[in-house]
């Protein structure tokens, strides 16, 4: 039991669950309770409609301590800037497809990144009525869809949180009976580093007039998708940034 507790604590210390734009404080409390059932203790909020709120603490029951230390952000970009792997839950279809995995596959990726690459991870949940915006989804490395019956696919927010937390716990427990074979030599680039890399890449494309800025045709979205799904590490990000800076220097000397 001690090994299980220690491993769950290690995973918990490297991971947070983020609720974006929650409209009902009761769902925040119920989500905190769902997490504590699975041994996890970190919820962060982005623009909740009402929090702190007595209804949230009432629904949390014995998980009130989670809500007492909850951080609140004004936007998702700020909330995930120090995270190396960002997983967004979504049932939405995108014009430009994004990597979509199951909850079980997401749980494996989370354990893989935490144990092999010492990554910090965020699992992001959207608004009860409309989920995450396209801009918020673009900050995620991958999207998770929880398979439900097509006749009634709507999940309550806390139910979605419970399912993800359960799968992560099960994957954590299975780790005790197996092992990942490789430890990466360099930490993953965090979300802020990746965003800076994408911005730098966009600057280069504009400077060489690679695309029509008035009609980009989803080009930057596809560039973003590439870097987000690649799980690029810190050194690789710096290599690309150094290359981009060298190209810009050459271009400016020519002009």
Tab-separated table of N, CA, C and O in Angstrom, residues 109-232:
chain	number	residue	atom	x	y	z
A	109	UNK	N	-0.203	8.240	-21.705
A	109	UNK	CA	0.684	9.344	-22.074
A	109	UNK	C	1.086	10.161	-20.853
A	109	UNK	O	2.236	10.597	-20.728
A	110	UNK	N	0.139	10.381	-19.955
A	110	UNK	CA	0.410	11.160	-18.745
A	110	UNK	C	1.475	10.472	-17.901
A	110	UNK	O	2.455	11.089	-17.468
A	111	UNK	N	1.301	9.166	-17.673
A	111	UNK	CA	2.280	8.420	-16.870
A	111	UNK	C	3.633	8.373	-17.564
A	111	UNK	O	4.684	8.528	-16.926
A	112	UNK	N	3.616	8.173	-18.879
A	112	UNK	CA	4.847	8.133	-19.673
A	112	UNK	C	5.622	9.438	-19.503
A	112	UNK	O	6.834	9.438	-19.256
A	113	UNK	N	4.946	10.557	-19.632
A	113	UNK	CA	5.608	11.862	-19.556
A	113	UNK	C	6.093	12.183	-18.140
A	113	UNK	O	7.161	12.761	-17.959
A	114	UNK	N	5.312	11.807	-17.140
A	114	UNK	CA	5.703	12.095	-15.758
A	114	UNK	C	6.879	11.220	-15.338
A	114	UNK	O	7.864	11.707	-14.757
A	115	UNK	N	6.813	9.915	-15.632
A	115	UNK	CA	7.842	8.995	-15.164
A	115	UNK	C	9.110	9.032	-16.003
A	115	UNK	O	10.203	8.902	-15.473
A	116	UNK	N	8.985	9.200	-17.327
A	116	UNK	CA	10.164	9.177	-18.190
A	116	UNK	C	10.768	10.557	-18.399
A	116	UNK	O	11.972	10.685	-18.583
A	117	UNK	N	9.907	11.576	-18.420
A	117	UNK	CA	10.388	12.886	-18.870
A	117	UNK	C	10.180	13.976	-17.825
A	117	UNK	O	10.361	15.154	-18.104
A	118	UNK	N	9.796	13.568	-16.618
A	118	UNK	CA	9.642	14.496	-15.494
A	118	UNK	C	8.790	15.710	-15.881
A	118	UNK	O	9.109	16.851	-15.551
A	119	UNK	N	7.734	15.434	-16.597
A	119	UNK	CA	6.888	16.501	-17.124
A	119	UNK	C	5.821	16.919	-16.122
A	119	UNK	O	5.415	16.140	-15.257
A	120	UNK	N	5.372	18.148	-16.255
A	120	UNK	CA	4.177	18.597	-15.550
A	120	UNK	C	3.015	18.563	-16.539
A	120	UNK	O	3.178	18.931	-17.700
A	121	UNK	N	1.861	18.111	-16.071
A	121	UNK	CA	0.740	17.796	-16.959
A	121	UNK	C	-0.516	18.537	-16.517
A	121	UNK	O	-0.782	18.676	-15.316
A	122	UNK	N	-1.296	18.991	-17.493
A	122	UNK	CA	-2.609	19.575	-17.221
A	122	UNK	C	-3.662	18.818	-18.017
A	122	UNK	O	-3.467	18.533	-19.197
A	123	UNK	N	-4.761	18.485	-17.351
A	123	UNK	CA	-5.924	17.914	-18.023
A	123	UNK	C	-7.018	18.974	-17.959
A	123	UNK	O	-7.408	19.408	-16.866
A	124	UNK	N	-7.498	19.403	-19.120
A	124	UNK	CA	-8.355	20.587	-19.212
A	124	UNK	C	-9.783	20.199	-19.600
A	124	UNK	O	-9.996	19.431	-20.544
A	125	UNK	N	-10.744	20.772	-18.878
A	125	UNK	CA	-12.162	20.531	-19.130
A	125	UNK	C	-12.837	21.862	-19.433
A	125	UNK	O	-12.570	22.874	-18.781
A	126	UNK	N	-13.748	21.860	-20.407
A	126	UNK	CA	-14.391	23.095	-20.834
A	126	UNK	C	-15.711	23.377	-20.150
A	126	UNK	O	-16.101	22.700	-19.184
A	127	UNK	N	-16.404	24.357	-20.664
A	127	UNK	CA	-17.673	24.807	-20.110
A	127	UNK	C	-18.744	23.720	-20.237
A	127	UNK	O	-18.732	22.951	-21.199
A	128	UNK	N	-19.659	23.717	-19.290
A	128	UNK	CA	-20.693	22.690	-19.287
A	128	UNK	C	-21.536	22.692	-20.560
A	128	UNK	O	-21.931	21.634	-21.048
A	129	UNK	N	-21.784	23.856	-21.119
A	129	UNK	CA	-22.708	23.942	-22.255
A	129	UNK	C	-22.029	23.928	-23.621
A	129	UNK	O	-22.641	23.552	-24.622
A	130	UNK	N	-20.738	24.305	-23.697
A	130	UNK	CA	-20.111	24.411	-25.020
A	130	UNK	C	-18.635	24.031	-25.036
A	130	UNK	O	-17.952	24.231	-26.037
A	131	UNK	N	-18.134	23.490	-23.959
A	131	UNK	CA	-16.772	22.986	-23.961
A	131	UNK	C	-15.713	24.066	-24.071
A	131	UNK	O	-15.880	25.189	-23.607
A	132	UNK	N	-14.609	23.719	-24.731
A	132	UNK	CA	-13.493	24.632	-24.922
A	132	UNK	C	-13.598	25.328	-26.280
A	132	UNK	O	-14.076	24.741	-27.249
A	133	UNK	N	-13.138	26.565	-26.358
A	133	UNK	CA	-13.113	27.284	-27.628
A	133	UNK	C	-12.004	26.727	-28.516
A	133	UNK	O	-11.102	26.015	-28.056
A	134	UNK	N	-12.037	27.068	-29.797
A	134	UNK	CA	-10.974	26.645	-30.709
A	134	UNK	C	-9.613	27.167	-30.258
A	134	UNK	O	-8.601	26.461	-30.352
A	135	UNK	N	-9.580	28.388	-29.772
A	135	UNK	CA	-8.315	28.967	-29.296
A	135	UNK	C	-7.785	28.182	-28.096
A	135	UNK	O	-6.575	27.912	-28.000
A	136	UNK	N	-8.674	27.810	-27.184
A	136	UNK	CA	-8.257	27.033	-26.008
A	136	UNK	C	-7.809	25.632	-26.406
A	136	UNK	O	-6.810	25.119	-25.898
A	137	UNK	N	-8.530	25.022	-27.328
A	137	UNK	CA	-8.156	23.686	-27.794
A	137	UNK	C	-6.788	23.705	-28.484
A	137	UNK	O	-6.035	22.726	-28.415
A	138	UNK	N	-6.453	24.815	-29.131
A	138	UNK	CA	-5.172	24.898	-29.845
A	138	UNK	C	-3.985	24.965	-28.895
A	138	UNK	O	-2.836	24.785	-29.313
A	139	UNK	N	-4.232	25.213	-27.613
A	139	UNK	CA	-3.164	25.218	-26.620
A	139	UNK	C	-2.836	23.812	-26.128
A	139	UNK	O	-1.858	23.611	-25.409
A	140	UNK	N	-3.658	22.846	-26.525
A	140	UNK	CA	-3.494	21.471	-26.049
A	140	UNK	C	-2.644	20.665	-27.023
A	140	UNK	O	-2.691	20.863	-28.232
A	141	UNK	N	-1.871	19.721	-26.476
A	141	UNK	CA	-1.080	18.829	-27.319
A	141	UNK	C	-1.959	17.801	-28.016
A	141	UNK	O	-1.774	17.499	-29.194
A	142	UNK	N	-2.891	17.240	-27.271
A	142	UNK	CA	-3.830	16.265	-27.821
A	142	UNK	C	-5.208	16.513	-27.222
A	142	UNK	O	-5.349	17.183	-26.194
A	143	UNK	N	-6.216	15.955	-27.882
A	143	UNK	CA	-7.584	16.056	-27.387
A	143	UNK	C	-8.075	14.672	-26.990
A	143	UNK	O	-7.742	13.677	-27.633
A	144	UNK	N	-8.849	14.630	-25.926
A	144	UNK	CA	-9.433	13.379	-25.450
A	144	UNK	C	-10.931	13.418	-25.682
A	144	UNK	O	-11.594	14.414	-25.358
A	145	UNK	N	-11.458	12.361	-26.241
A	145	UNK	CA	-12.899	12.195	-26.353
A	145	UNK	C	-13.304	10.979	-25.529
A	145	UNK	O	-12.746	9.894	-25.702
A	146	UNK	N	-14.246	11.176	-24.624
A	146	UNK	CA	-14.757	10.084	-23.801
A	146	UNK	C	-15.909	9.443	-24.557
A	146	UNK	O	-16.916	10.101	-24.850
A	147	UNK	N	-15.744	8.183	-24.911
A	147	UNK	CA	-16.750	7.492	-25.711
A	147	UNK	C	-18.035	7.269	-24.902
A	147	UNK	O	-18.014	6.689	-23.828
A	148	UNK	N	-19.133	7.760	-25.432
A	148	UNK	CA	-20.439	7.593	-24.795
A	148	UNK	C	-21.436	7.092	-25.840
A	148	UNK	O	-21.135	7.049	-27.031
A	149	UNK	N	-22.624	6.751	-25.392
A	149	UNK	CA	-23.658	6.322	-26.318
A	149	UNK	C	-24.098	7.510	-27.172
A	149	UNK	O	-24.402	8.589	-26.641
A	150	UNK	N	-24.119	7.356	-28.497
A	150	UNK	CA	-24.480	8.486	-29.370
A	150	UNK	C	-25.904	8.996	-29.144
A	150	UNK	O	-26.211	10.137	-29.486
A	151	UNK	N	-26.748	8.155	-28.554
A	151	UNK	CA	-28.112	8.592	-28.290
A	151	UNK	C	-28.211	9.619	-27.180
A	151	UNK	O	-29.170	10.397	-27.124
A	152	UNK	N	-27.226	9.611	-26.274
A	152	UNK	CA	-27.200	10.613	-25.197
A	152	UNK	C	-25.759	10.748	-24.736
A	152	UNK	O	-25.312	10.074	-23.806
A	153	UNK	N	-25.018	11.599	-25.409
A	153	UNK	CA	-23.570	11.663	-25.217
A	153	UNK	C	-23.124	12.687	-24.184
A	153	UNK	O	-21.945	12.750	-23.839
A	154	UNK	N	-24.055	13.494	-23.667
A	154	UNK	CA	-23.687	14.585	-22.763
A	154	UNK	C	-23.301	14.056	-21.386
A	154	UNK	O	-24.069	13.332	-20.743
A	155	UNK	N	-22.096	14.410	-20.943
A	155	UNK	CA	-21.633	14.056	-19.605
A	155	UNK	C	-21.657	15.279	-18.704
A	155	UNK	O	-21.322	16.383	-19.137
A	156	UNK	N	-22.029	15.090	-17.451
A	156	UNK	CA	-21.857	16.143	-16.466
A	156	UNK	C	-20.361	16.392	-16.286
A	156	UNK	O	-19.549	15.477	-16.415
A	157	UNK	N	-19.989	17.632	-15.990
A	157	UNK	CA	-18.576	17.988	-15.845
A	157	UNK	C	-17.860	17.086	-14.848
A	157	UNK	O	-16.769	16.561	-15.118
A	158	UNK	N	-18.452	16.875	-13.691
A	158	UNK	CA	-17.797	16.064	-12.664
A	158	UNK	C	-17.690	14.601	-13.092
A	158	UNK	O	-16.766	13.894	-12.680
A	159	UNK	N	-18.624	14.136	-13.924
A	159	UNK	CA	-18.523	12.768	-14.445
A	159	UNK	C	-17.305	12.635	-15.353
A	159	UNK	O	-16.574	11.641	-15.284
A	160	UNK	N	-17.091	13.624	-16.203
A	160	UNK	CA	-15.934	13.607	-17.092
A	160	UNK	C	-14.639	13.636	-16.286
A	160	UNK	O	-13.679	12.913	-16.592
A	161	UNK	N	-14.619	14.465	-15.258
A	161	UNK	CA	-13.442	14.535	-14.383
A	161	UNK	C	-13.206	13.186	-13.706
A	161	UNK	O	-12.073	12.697	-13.624
A	162	UNK	N	-14.295	12.560	-13.226
A	162	UNK	CA	-14.185	11.266	-12.555
A	162	UNK	C	-13.605	10.202	-13.484
A	162	UNK	O	-12.722	9.422	-13.092
A	163	UNK	N	-14.080	10.159	-14.722
A	163	UNK	CA	-13.605	9.159	-15.681
A	163	UNK	C	-12.110	9.353	-15.960
A	163	UNK	O	-11.331	8.388	-15.947
A	164	UNK	N	-11.699	10.582	-16.193
A	164	UNK	CA	-10.277	10.830	-16.470
A	164	UNK	C	-9.422	10.486	-15.254
A	164	UNK	O	-8.364	9.844	-15.391
A	165	UNK	N	-9.866	10.887	-14.074
A	165	UNK	CA	-9.102	10.608	-12.857
A	165	UNK	C	-9.009	9.105	-12.606
A	165	UNK	O	-7.955	8.598	-12.190
A	166	UNK	N	-10.079	8.392	-12.875
A	166	UNK	CA	-10.089	6.935	-12.698
A	166	UNK	C	-9.078	6.274	-13.633
A	166	UNK	O	-8.293	5.420	-13.212
A	167	UNK	N	-9.090	6.666	-14.905
A	167	UNK	CA	-8.172	6.065	-15.868
A	167	UNK	C	-6.718	6.358	-15.504
A	167	UNK	O	-5.832	5.500	-15.649
A	168	UNK	N	-6.458	7.571	-15.037
A	168	UNK	CA	-5.089	7.924	-14.638
A	168	UNK	C	-4.671	7.105	-13.413
A	168	UNK	O	-3.537	6.624	-13.333
A	169	UNK	N	-5.589	6.920	-12.479
A	169	UNK	CA	-5.272	6.093	-11.311
A	169	UNK	C	-4.985	4.649	-11.720
A	169	UNK	O	-4.021	4.044	-11.242
A	170	UNK	N	-5.817	4.098	-12.602
A	170	UNK	CA	-5.609	2.719	-13.034
A	170	UNK	C	-4.267	2.564	-13.748
A	170	UNK	O	-3.558	1.581	-13.544
A	171	UNK	N	-3.903	3.527	-14.579
A	171	UNK	CA	-2.620	3.464	-15.268
A	171	UNK	C	-1.471	3.584	-14.277
A	171	UNK	O	-0.429	2.931	-14.421
A	172	UNK	N	-1.655	4.421	-13.262
A	172	UNK	CA	-0.637	4.572	-12.224
A	172	UNK	C	-0.432	3.271	-11.471
A	172	UNK	O	0.708	2.848	-11.216
A	173	UNK	N	-1.515	2.600	-11.131
A	173	UNK	CA	-1.420	1.331	-10.409
A	173	UNK	C	-0.769	0.258	-11.276
A	173	UNK	O	0.019	-0.557	-10.788
A	174	UNK	N	-1.083	0.249	-12.570
A	174	UNK	CA	-0.496	-0.765	-13.456
A	174	UNK	C	1.001	-0.551	-13.623
A	174	UNK	O	1.736	-1.484	-13.961
A	175	UNK	N	1.456	0.667	-13.384
A	175	UNK	CA	2.886	0.960	-13.485
A	175	UNK	C	3.695	0.134	-12.488
A	175	UNK	O	4.843	-0.212	-12.737
A	176	UNK	N	3.091	-0.207	-11.356
A	176	UNK	CA	3.799	-0.982	-10.336
A	176	UNK	C	4.140	-2.386	-10.832
A	176	UNK	O	5.070	-3.022	-10.325
A	177	UNK	N	3.392	-2.872	-11.830
A	177	UNK	CA	3.633	-4.212	-12.364
A	177	UNK	C	4.388	-4.199	-13.683
A	177	UNK	O	4.515	-5.218	-14.343
A	178	UNK	N	4.845	-3.018	-14.079
A	178	UNK	CA	5.605	-2.903	-15.316
A	178	UNK	C	6.562	-1.731	-15.171
A	178	UNK	O	6.678	-1.135	-14.108
A	179	UNK	N	7.253	-1.412	-16.233
A	179	UNK	CA	8.136	-0.246	-16.180
A	179	UNK	C	8.314	0.314	-17.572
A	179	UNK	O	8.317	-0.416	-18.559
A	180	UNK	N	8.445	1.625	-17.646
A	180	UNK	CA	8.793	2.246	-18.911
A	180	UNK	C	10.303	2.123	-19.083
A	180	UNK	O	11.056	2.244	-18.119
A	181	UNK	N	10.734	1.875	-20.300
A	181	UNK	CA	12.111	1.447	-20.521
A	181	UNK	C	13.123	2.577	-20.625
A	181	UNK	O	14.307	2.357	-20.480
A	182	UNK	N	12.669	3.793	-20.883
A	182	UNK	CA	13.633	4.835	-21.230
A	182	UNK	C	13.356	6.111	-20.452
A	182	UNK	O	12.213	6.496	-20.233
A	183	UNK	N	14.430	6.741	-20.018
A	183	UNK	CA	14.325	8.064	-19.414
A	183	UNK	C	14.916	9.072	-20.377
A	183	UNK	O	16.053	8.906	-20.838
A	184	UNK	N	14.159	10.109	-20.713
A	184	UNK	CA	14.608	11.102	-21.688
A	184	UNK	C	15.710	11.959	-21.089
A	184	UNK	O	15.734	12.200	-19.879
A	185	UNK	N	16.631	12.427	-21.936
A	185	UNK	CA	17.797	13.149	-21.429
A	185	UNK	C	17.534	14.617	-21.165
A	185	UNK	O	18.290	15.267	-20.431
A	186	UNK	N	16.474	15.169	-21.757
A	186	UNK	CA	16.171	16.600	-21.615
A	186	UNK	C	14.685	16.760	-21.320
A	186	UNK	O	13.858	16.056	-21.908
A	187	UNK	N	14.313	17.679	-20.424
A	187	UNK	CA	12.884	17.880	-20.136
A	187	UNK	C	12.118	18.362	-21.364
A	187	UNK	O	12.694	18.991	-22.270
A	188	UNK	N	10.834	18.074	-21.401
A	188	UNK	CA	9.979	18.589	-22.460
A	188	UNK	C	9.923	20.112	-22.404
A	188	UNK	O	10.035	20.710	-21.320
A	189	UNK	N	9.750	20.734	-23.552
A	189	UNK	CA	9.471	22.174	-23.576
A	189	UNK	C	8.107	22.408	-22.948
A	189	UNK	O	7.169	21.645	-23.200
A	190	UNK	N	7.999	23.430	-22.113
A	190	UNK	CA	6.691	23.702	-21.523
A	190	UNK	C	5.826	24.485	-22.517
A	190	UNK	O	6.275	24.860	-23.599
A	191	UNK	N	4.585	24.705	-22.142
A	191	UNK	CA	3.632	25.322	-23.071
A	191	UNK	C	4.072	26.715	-23.494
A	191	UNK	O	3.931	27.095	-24.664
A	192	UNK	N	4.630	27.473	-22.550
A	192	UNK	CA	5.069	28.830	-22.887
A	192	UNK	C	6.210	28.793	-23.911
A	192	UNK	O	6.226	29.593	-24.866
A	193	UNK	N	7.169	27.875	-23.747
A	193	UNK	CA	8.263	27.746	-24.709
A	193	UNK	C	7.744	27.378	-26.098
A	193	UNK	O	8.204	27.909	-27.112
A	194	UNK	N	6.782	26.448	-26.128
A	194	UNK	CA	6.223	26.035	-27.414
A	194	UNK	C	5.472	27.175	-28.083
A	194	UNK	O	5.559	27.363	-29.306
A	195	UNK	N	4.737	27.953	-27.296
A	195	UNK	CA	4.017	29.104	-27.857
A	195	UNK	C	4.999	30.117	-28.438
A	195	UNK	O	4.762	30.692	-29.512
A	196	UNK	N	6.108	30.354	-27.752
A	196	UNK	CA	7.125	31.288	-28.255
A	196	UNK	C	7.748	30.763	-29.544
A	196	UNK	O	8.041	31.521	-30.473
A	197	UNK	N	7.954	29.434	-29.611
A	197	UNK	CA	8.500	28.820	-30.821
A	197	UNK	C	7.551	28.993	-32.004
A	197	UNK	O	7.974	29.344	-33.120
A	198	UNK	N	6.252	28.775	-31.761
A	198	UNK	CA	5.252	28.926	-32.828
A	198	UNK	C	5.193	30.376	-33.311
A	198	UNK	O	5.128	30.647	-34.509
A	199	UNK	N	5.245	31.303	-32.374
A	199	UNK	CA	5.237	32.727	-32.722
A	199	UNK	C	6.465	33.085	-33.557
A	199	UNK	O	6.369	33.821	-34.558
A	200	UNK	N	7.620	32.548	-33.160
A	200	UNK	CA	8.871	32.818	-33.891
A	200	UNK	C	8.792	32.243	-35.303
A	200	UNK	O	9.221	32.880	-36.281
A	201	UNK	N	8.248	31.030	-35.433
A	201	UNK	CA	8.079	30.399	-36.744
A	201	UNK	C	7.173	31.255	-37.623
A	201	UNK	O	7.443	31.447	-38.821
A	202	UNK	N	6.112	31.790	-37.040
A	202	UNK	CA	5.182	32.648	-37.783
A	202	UNK	C	5.886	33.913	-38.273
A	202	UNK	O	5.668	34.369	-39.402
A	203	UNK	N	6.752	34.478	-37.431
A	203	UNK	CA	7.510	35.670	-37.831
A	203	UNK	C	8.377	35.385	-39.060
A	203	UNK	O	8.445	36.196	-39.996
A	204	UNK	N	9.044	34.214	-39.046
A	204	UNK	CA	9.893	33.832	-40.177
A	204	UNK	C	9.063	33.690	-41.456
A	204	UNK	O	9.439	34.186	-42.529
A	205	UNK	N	7.930	33.008	-41.360
A	205	UNK	CA	7.087	32.810	-42.540
A	205	UNK	C	6.630	34.148	-43.122
A	205	UNK	O	6.552	34.305	-44.339
A	206	UNK	N	6.346	35.110	-42.243
A	206	UNK	CA	5.926	36.428	-42.726
A	206	UNK	C	7.089	37.171	-43.367
A	206	UNK	O	6.922	37.831	-44.406
A	207	UNK	N	8.282	37.075	-42.763
A	207	UNK	CA	9.445	37.804	-43.286
A	207	UNK	C	9.854	37.315	-44.668
A	207	UNK	O	10.325	38.091	-45.496
A	208	UNK	N	9.707	36.011	-44.921
A	208	UNK	CA	10.069	35.469	-46.244
A	208	UNK	C	8.863	35.427	-47.177
A	208	UNK	O	8.934	34.882	-48.273
A	209	UNK	N	7.751	36.014	-46.718
A	209	UNK	CA	6.506	36.073	-47.494
A	209	UNK	C	6.075	34.676	-47.958
A	209	UNK	O	5.706	34.451	-49.111
A	210	UNK	N	6.139	33.747	-47.005
A	210	UNK	CA	5.800	32.356	-47.307
A	210	UNK	C	4.301	32.167	-47.506
A	210	UNK	O	3.872	31.277	-48.220
A	211	UNK	N	3.501	33.015	-46.864
A	211	UNK	CA	2.054	32.899	-47.041
A	211	UNK	C	1.404	34.275	-47.044
A	211	UNK	O	1.980	35.255	-46.572
A	212	UNK	N	0.225	34.315	-47.603
A	212	UNK	CA	-0.550	35.543	-47.691
A	212	UNK	C	-1.203	35.793	-46.343
A	212	UNK	O	-2.087	35.040	-45.920
A	213	UNK	N	-0.771	36.832	-45.643
A	213	UNK	CA	-1.303	37.105	-44.305
A	213	UNK	C	-2.796	37.442	-44.333
A	213	UNK	O	-3.480	37.307	-43.323
A	214	UNK	N	-3.290	37.863	-45.490
A	214	UNK	CA	-4.717	38.154	-45.612
A	214	UNK	C	-5.537	36.894	-45.847
A	214	UNK	O	-6.748	36.879	-45.663
A	215	UNK	N	-4.865	35.822	-46.274
A	215	UNK	CA	-5.566	34.570	-46.550
A	215	UNK	C	-4.670	33.389	-46.147
A	215	UNK	O	-4.155	32.647	-46.995
A	216	UNK	N	-4.466	33.203	-44.832
A	216	UNK	CA	-3.497	32.198	-44.362
A	216	UNK	C	-3.931	30.754	-44.561
A	216	UNK	O	-3.121	29.851	-44.485
A	217	UNK	N	-5.222	30.508	-44.813
A	217	UNK	CA	-5.743	29.173	-45.118
A	217	UNK	C	-5.334	28.126	-44.070
A	217	UNK	O	-4.866	27.050	-44.395
A	218	UNK	N	-5.491	28.454	-42.826
A	218	UNK	CA	-5.244	27.519	-41.725
A	218	UNK	C	-3.777	27.095	-41.600
A	218	UNK	O	-3.464	26.136	-40.896
A	219	UNK	N	-2.872	27.803	-42.293
A	219	UNK	CA	-1.469	27.395	-42.280
A	219	UNK	C	-0.890	27.409	-40.865
A	219	UNK	O	-0.251	26.439	-40.433
A	220	UNK	N	-1.118	28.506	-40.130
A	220	UNK	CA	-0.551	28.602	-38.787
A	220	UNK	C	-1.176	27.566	-37.848
A	220	UNK	O	-0.497	27.043	-36.966
A	221	UNK	N	-2.443	27.251	-38.071
A	221	UNK	CA	-3.092	26.214	-37.263
A	221	UNK	C	-2.398	24.872	-37.473
A	221	UNK	O	-2.184	24.106	-36.520
A	222	UNK	N	-2.020	24.590	-38.697
A	222	UNK	CA	-1.332	23.325	-38.986
A	222	UNK	C	0.086	23.321	-38.419
A	222	UNK	O	0.569	22.293	-37.935
A	223	UNK	N	0.750	24.466	-38.465
A	223	UNK	CA	2.064	24.590	-37.837
A	223	UNK	C	1.936	24.358	-36.333
A	223	UNK	O	2.736	23.619	-35.726
A	224	UNK	N	0.932	24.964	-35.737
A	224	UNK	CA	0.685	24.796	-34.308
A	224	UNK	C	0.426	23.325	-33.975
A	224	UNK	O	0.950	22.795	-32.999
A	225	UNK	N	-0.376	22.679	-34.798
A	225	UNK	CA	-0.689	21.268	-34.568
A	225	UNK	C	0.583	20.426	-34.592
A	225	UNK	O	0.765	19.534	-33.760
A	226	UNK	N	1.474	20.722	-35.536
A	226	UNK	CA	2.723	19.962	-35.651
A	226	UNK	C	3.550	20.071	-34.377
A	226	UNK	O	4.001	19.067	-33.820
A	227	UNK	N	3.783	21.296	-33.917
A	227	UNK	CA	4.633	21.475	-32.740
A	227	UNK	C	3.965	20.956	-31.467
A	227	UNK	O	4.643	20.426	-30.583
A	228	UNK	N	2.655	21.090	-31.365
A	228	UNK	CA	1.964	20.619	-30.170
A	228	UNK	C	1.988	19.095	-30.056
A	228	UNK	O	2.145	18.536	-28.975
A	229	UNK	N	1.815	18.413	-31.171
A	229	UNK	CA	1.755	16.956	-31.100
A	229	UNK	C	3.136	16.315	-31.030
A	229	UNK	O	3.280	15.150	-30.687
A	230	UNK	N	4.196	17.084	-31.346
A	230	UNK	CA	5.538	16.516	-31.417
A	230	UNK	C	6.157	16.264	-30.044
A	230	UNK	O	7.136	15.537	-29.936
A	231	UNK	N	5.604	16.898	-28.993
A	231	UNK	CA	6.177	16.785	-27.639
A	231	UNK	C	7.672	17.134	-27.674
A	231	UNK	O	8.527	16.420	-27.169
A	232	UNK	N	7.954	18.262	-28.273
A	232	UNK	CA	9.320	18.730	-28.455
A	232	UNK	C	9.962	19.003	-27.097
A	232	UNK	O	9.295	19.460	-26.162
